[in-house]
GROMACS .gro file of C-alpha atoms in nm:
model
  227
    1MET     CA    1   0.703  -4.648   4.265
    2LEU     CA    2   0.713  -4.313   4.093
    3ARG     CA    3   0.944  -4.291   3.800
    4ARG     CA    4   1.239  -4.073   3.864
    5PHE     CA    5   1.267  -3.787   3.615
    6VAL     CA    6   1.617  -3.700   3.513
    7SER     CA    7   1.694  -3.392   3.309
    8VAL     CA    8   1.913  -3.478   3.013
    9PRO     CA    9   2.141  -3.208   2.871
   10ARG     CA   10   2.038  -3.102   2.521
   11THR     CA   11   2.281  -3.198   2.249
   12LEU     CA   12   2.140  -2.931   2.019
   13PRO     CA   13   2.067  -2.570   2.110
   14LEU     CA   14   1.711  -2.450   2.109
   15ARG     CA   15   1.604  -2.276   1.791
   16ALA     CA   16   1.653  -1.904   1.825
   17THR     CA   17   1.345  -1.691   1.788
   18ASN     CA   18   1.370  -1.470   1.482
   19VAL     CA   19   1.297  -1.105   1.540
   20ALA     CA   20   1.082  -0.954   1.269
   21ALA     CA   21   1.243  -0.675   1.072
   22VAL     CA   22   1.130  -0.323   1.139
   23ARG     CA   23   0.881  -0.226   0.872
   24SER     CA   24   0.812   0.126   0.756
   25HIS     CA   25   0.438   0.172   0.743
   26HIS     CA   26   0.175   0.418   0.855
   27ILE     CA   27  -0.049   0.184   1.055
   28VAL     CA   28  -0.194   0.368   1.354
   29GLY     CA   29  -0.388   0.164   1.608
   30VAL     CA   30  -0.532   0.457   1.799
   31HIS     CA   31  -0.640   0.800   1.677
   32ARG     CA   32  -0.446   1.093   1.818
   33ASP     CA   33  -0.578   1.444   1.763
   34THR     CA   34  -0.351   1.679   1.569
   35LYS     CA   35  -0.399   2.029   1.433
   36VAL     CA   36  -0.506   1.895   1.093
   37ASN     CA   37  -0.685   1.581   1.208
   38ASN     CA   38  -0.930   1.610   1.495
   39GLN     CA   39  -1.301   1.593   1.571
   40LYS     CA   40  -1.338   1.967   1.512
   41THR     CA   41  -1.187   1.955   1.162
   42PRO     CA   42  -1.488   1.943   0.927
   43PHE     CA   43  -1.508   1.740   0.609
   44THR     CA   44  -1.777   1.737   0.343
   45PHE     CA   45  -1.777   1.555   0.013
   46SER     CA   46  -1.765   1.775  -0.295
   47ASP     CA   47  -2.075   1.807  -0.515
   48GLU     CA   48  -1.907   1.593  -0.778
   49ASN     CA   49  -1.829   1.321  -0.526
   50LYS     CA   50  -2.181   1.335  -0.384
   51LYS     CA   51  -2.304   1.226  -0.726
   52GLU     CA   52  -2.048   0.946  -0.720
   53ILE     CA   53  -2.171   0.844  -0.374
   54GLU     CA   54  -2.524   0.806  -0.510
   55LYS     CA   55  -2.391   0.568  -0.776
   56ILE     CA   56  -2.199   0.368  -0.517
   57LEU     CA   57  -2.492   0.338  -0.275
   58ALA     CA   58  -2.719   0.227  -0.560
   59LYS     CA   59  -2.516  -0.095  -0.578
   60TYR     CA   60  -2.625  -0.200  -0.229
   61PRO     CA   61  -2.967  -0.278  -0.076
   62PRO     CA   62  -3.088   0.003   0.155
   63GLN     CA   63  -3.037  -0.215   0.464
   64TYR     CA   64  -2.676  -0.288   0.364
   65LYS     CA   65  -2.534   0.058   0.315
   66LYS     CA   66  -2.243  -0.048   0.534
   67GLY     CA   67  -2.116  -0.243   0.235
   68ALA     CA   68  -2.014   0.092   0.086
   69ILE     CA   69  -1.777   0.184   0.369
   70MET     CA   70  -1.459   0.093   0.181
   71PRO     CA   71  -1.539   0.263  -0.152
   72LEU     CA   72  -1.656   0.575   0.032
   73LEU     CA   73  -1.340   0.584   0.243
   74ASP     CA   74  -1.138   0.556  -0.077
   75LEU     CA   75  -1.338   0.839  -0.232
   76GLY     CA   76  -1.287   1.056   0.075
   77GLN     CA   77  -0.916   0.982   0.083
   78HIS     CA   78  -0.876   1.087  -0.280
   79GLN     CA   79  -1.058   1.412  -0.215
   80HIS     CA   80  -0.897   1.501   0.118
   81GLY     CA   81  -0.554   1.345   0.071
   82PHE     CA   82  -0.587   1.105   0.364
   83CYS     CA   83  -0.854   0.935   0.577
   84SER     CA   84  -0.896   1.192   0.851
   85ILE     CA   85  -1.132   1.145   1.144
   86GLY     CA   86  -1.364   1.387   0.961
   87VAL     CA   87  -1.370   1.165   0.652
   88MET     CA   88  -1.448   0.859   0.864
   89ASN     CA   89  -1.727   1.035   1.054
   90GLU     CA   90  -1.886   1.153   0.730
   91VAL     CA   91  -1.873   0.801   0.585
   92ALA     CA   92  -2.033   0.665   0.904
   93LYS     CA   93  -2.313   0.917   0.872
   94ILE     CA   94  -2.378   0.829   0.506
   95CYS     CA   95  -2.368   0.453   0.570
   96GLU     CA   96  -2.582   0.491   0.884
   97VAL     CA   97  -2.344   0.298   1.108
   98PRO     CA   98  -2.168   0.384   1.436
   99PRO     CA   99  -1.840   0.570   1.368
  100MET     CA  100  -1.649   0.286   1.537
  101ARG     CA  101  -1.746   0.052   1.250
  102VAL     CA  102  -1.573   0.284   1.006
  103TYR     CA  103  -1.273   0.333   1.236
  104GLU     CA  104  -1.230  -0.045   1.246
  105VAL     CA  105  -1.217  -0.069   0.867
  106ALA     CA  106  -0.986   0.229   0.820
  107SER     CA  107  -0.742   0.106   1.086
  108PHE     CA  108  -0.732  -0.249   0.948
  109TYR     CA  109  -0.655  -0.189   0.580
  110THR     CA  110  -0.315  -0.034   0.517
  111MET     CA  111  -0.420   0.140   0.196
  112PHE     CA  112  -0.615   0.390   0.404
  113GLN     CA  113  -0.375   0.665   0.507
  114ARG     CA  114  -0.479   0.800   0.846
  115GLU     CA  115  -0.218   1.071   0.861
  116PRO     CA  116  -0.126   1.338   0.603
  117ILE     CA  117   0.104   1.216   0.326
  118GLY     CA  118   0.316   1.390   0.064
  119LYS     CA  119   0.195   1.489  -0.280
  120CYS     CA  120   0.415   1.207  -0.406
  121HIS     CA  121   0.339   0.900  -0.195
  122VAL     CA  122   0.562   0.602  -0.264
  123GLY     CA  123   0.482   0.244  -0.168
  124VAL     CA  124   0.762  -0.005  -0.234
  125CYS     CA  125   0.646  -0.367  -0.240
  126THR     CA  126   0.868  -0.589  -0.026
  127ASN     CA  127   0.667  -0.909  -0.053
  128ILE     CA  128   0.835  -1.236  -0.150
  129ALA     CA  129   0.861  -1.193  -0.531
  130CYS     CA  130   0.985  -0.836  -0.508
  131MET     CA  131   1.212  -0.917  -0.215
  132LEU     CA  132   1.385  -1.193  -0.413
  133HIS     CA  133   1.450  -0.943  -0.693
  134GLY     CA  134   1.609  -0.677  -0.474
  135ALA     CA  135   1.315  -0.482  -0.331
  136GLU     CA  136   1.496  -0.418  -0.004
  137ASP     CA  137   1.772  -0.237  -0.194
  138VAL     CA  138   1.509  -0.043  -0.388
  139PHE     CA  139   1.338   0.060  -0.065
  140ALA     CA  140   1.668   0.158   0.097
  141ALA     CA  141   1.755   0.376  -0.202
  142ALA     CA  142   1.412   0.542  -0.195
  143LYS     CA  143   1.437   0.599   0.179
  144ASP     CA  144   1.779   0.757   0.147
  145PHE     CA  145   1.662   0.982  -0.137
  146VAL     CA  146   1.352   1.098   0.048
  147LYS     CA  147   1.553   1.160   0.364
  148ASN     CA  148   1.790   1.395   0.181
  149ASN     CA  149   1.549   1.559  -0.065
  150ASN     CA  150   1.230   1.625   0.127
  151ALA     CA  151   1.258   1.964   0.297
  152ASP     CA  152   0.925   2.064   0.140
  153GLY     CA  153   0.747   1.744   0.246
  154TYR     CA  154   0.673   1.655  -0.116
  155TYR     CA  155   0.755   1.285  -0.068
  156SER     CA  156   0.624   1.022   0.171
  157LEU     CA  157   0.734   0.659   0.175
  158GLU     CA  158   0.617   0.324   0.306
  159GLU     CA  159   0.658  -0.049   0.250
  160VAL     CA  160   0.354  -0.226   0.111
  161GLU     CA  161   0.252  -0.587   0.077
  162CYS     CA  162   0.198  -0.761  -0.258
  163SER     CA  163   0.113  -0.513  -0.533
  164GLY     CA  164   0.001  -0.793  -0.764
  165ALA     CA  165   0.263  -0.728  -1.033
  166CYS     CA  166   0.502  -1.008  -0.938
  167THR     CA  167   0.611  -1.079  -1.296
  168ASN     CA  168   0.772  -0.738  -1.314
  169ALA     CA  169   0.925  -0.732  -0.966
  170PRO     CA  170   1.047  -0.521  -0.796
  171VAL     CA  171   0.753  -0.282  -0.807
  172ALA     CA  172   0.677   0.055  -0.652
  173GLU     CA  173   0.343   0.235  -0.644
  174VAL     CA  174   0.371   0.612  -0.676
  175ASN     CA  175   0.031   0.772  -0.613
  176ASN     CA  176  -0.118   0.433  -0.710
  177ILE     CA  177   0.068   0.433  -1.043
  178TYR     CA  178   0.290   0.129  -1.098
  179PHE     CA  179   0.660   0.150  -1.182
  180GLU     CA  180   0.809  -0.194  -1.243
  181ASP     CA  181   1.139  -0.380  -1.293
  182LEU     CA  182   1.306  -0.126  -1.066
  183THR     CA  183   1.661  -0.103  -0.940
  184SER     CA  184   1.813   0.119  -0.674
  185GLU     CA  185   1.907   0.369  -0.943
  186GLY     CA  186   1.572   0.331  -1.117
  187ILE     CA  187   1.357   0.424  -0.817
  188VAL     CA  188   1.565   0.737  -0.755
  189GLN     CA  189   1.519   0.841  -1.117
  190VAL     CA  190   1.145   0.779  -1.091
  191LEU     CA  191   1.119   1.004  -0.786
  192LYS     CA  192   1.317   1.280  -0.955
  193ASP     CA  193   1.111   1.254  -1.274
  194PHE     CA  194   0.781   1.243  -1.084
  195LYS     CA  195   0.845   1.580  -0.925
  196GLN     CA  196   0.923   1.724  -1.267
  197GLY     CA  197   0.615   1.565  -1.425
  198LYS     CA  198   0.826   1.342  -1.651
  199ALA     CA  199   0.785   0.999  -1.488
  200VAL     CA  200   0.669   0.728  -1.727
  201PRO     CA  201   0.472   0.441  -1.564
  202GLY     CA  202   0.527   0.075  -1.647
  203PRO     CA  203   0.827  -0.158  -1.679
  204TYR     CA  204   1.178  -0.016  -1.659
  205ALA     CA  205   1.352  -0.311  -1.823
  206GLY     CA  206   1.256  -0.265  -2.187
  207ARG     CA  207   0.956  -0.495  -2.197
  208GLU     CA  208   0.619  -0.388  -2.332
  209SER     CA  209   0.396  -0.634  -2.148
  210LEU     CA  210   0.369  -0.831  -1.825
  211VAL     CA  211   0.500  -1.143  -2.000
  212ASN     CA  212   0.847  -1.256  -1.901
  213LEU     CA  213   1.045  -1.223  -2.223
  214LYS     CA  214   1.293  -1.494  -2.123
  215VAL     CA  215   1.043  -1.781  -2.122
  216ARG     CA  216   0.788  -1.930  -2.357
  217ARG     CA  217   0.451  -1.758  -2.350
  218HIS     CA  218   0.257  -2.079  -2.405
  219LEU     CA  219   0.324  -2.443  -2.318
  220CYS     CA  220   0.241  -2.548  -2.675
  221LEU     CA  221   0.431  -2.267  -2.846
  222GLU     CA  222   0.707  -2.487  -2.992
  223ARG     CA  223   0.464  -2.756  -3.103
  224ARG     CA  224   0.240  -2.501  -3.272
  225HIS     CA  225   0.533  -2.353  -3.465
  226SER     CA  226   0.662  -2.693  -3.570
  227THR     CA  227   0.335  -2.804  -3.735
   0.00000   0.00000   0.00000
């Protein structure tokens, strides 16, 4: 005889599904032509960068030029300001790969900006170490400042994943320059100073190194001093 299945009321509610927070980033899954970024917008590396390209390609066997895709994209981004479709096509031509291979790389890694950015591009780290030290407040302050002080398009802002400077969290990268130990007031001051050419990189909490000043620097420090 078949067992009779009886539905039993749950004593505990099902776990609610958490909705991920909205993140501010520039990731674009599909290219959309714009006036400044389309197939008809030419791009050519400068003579100086062409010499740099020769040095980069020399690090790879001739049959593995595709290994240079990332450094060449980075070089193109620094010259052009962002990774336009023209930059990607030029890199594909140099590395002798189908353009799609370069598009795949550029659309996967968030450090490649595929749309124009401001002269002062700010990336606030909101990964776990920075988050625990108030990064969300830092980002909110930066976002509010940029919103109200960006009529000329000088600033652009995004959240980034781990910047690798967890000891000095929270951290913000401004044009790839690190500003550490930030507060809501500190990031606003950095942005103001950066526009005036007065911003000083590094920790903003009085320390002169990456070492946490509140803890011992070495496990044997006390023993060494006592002998």
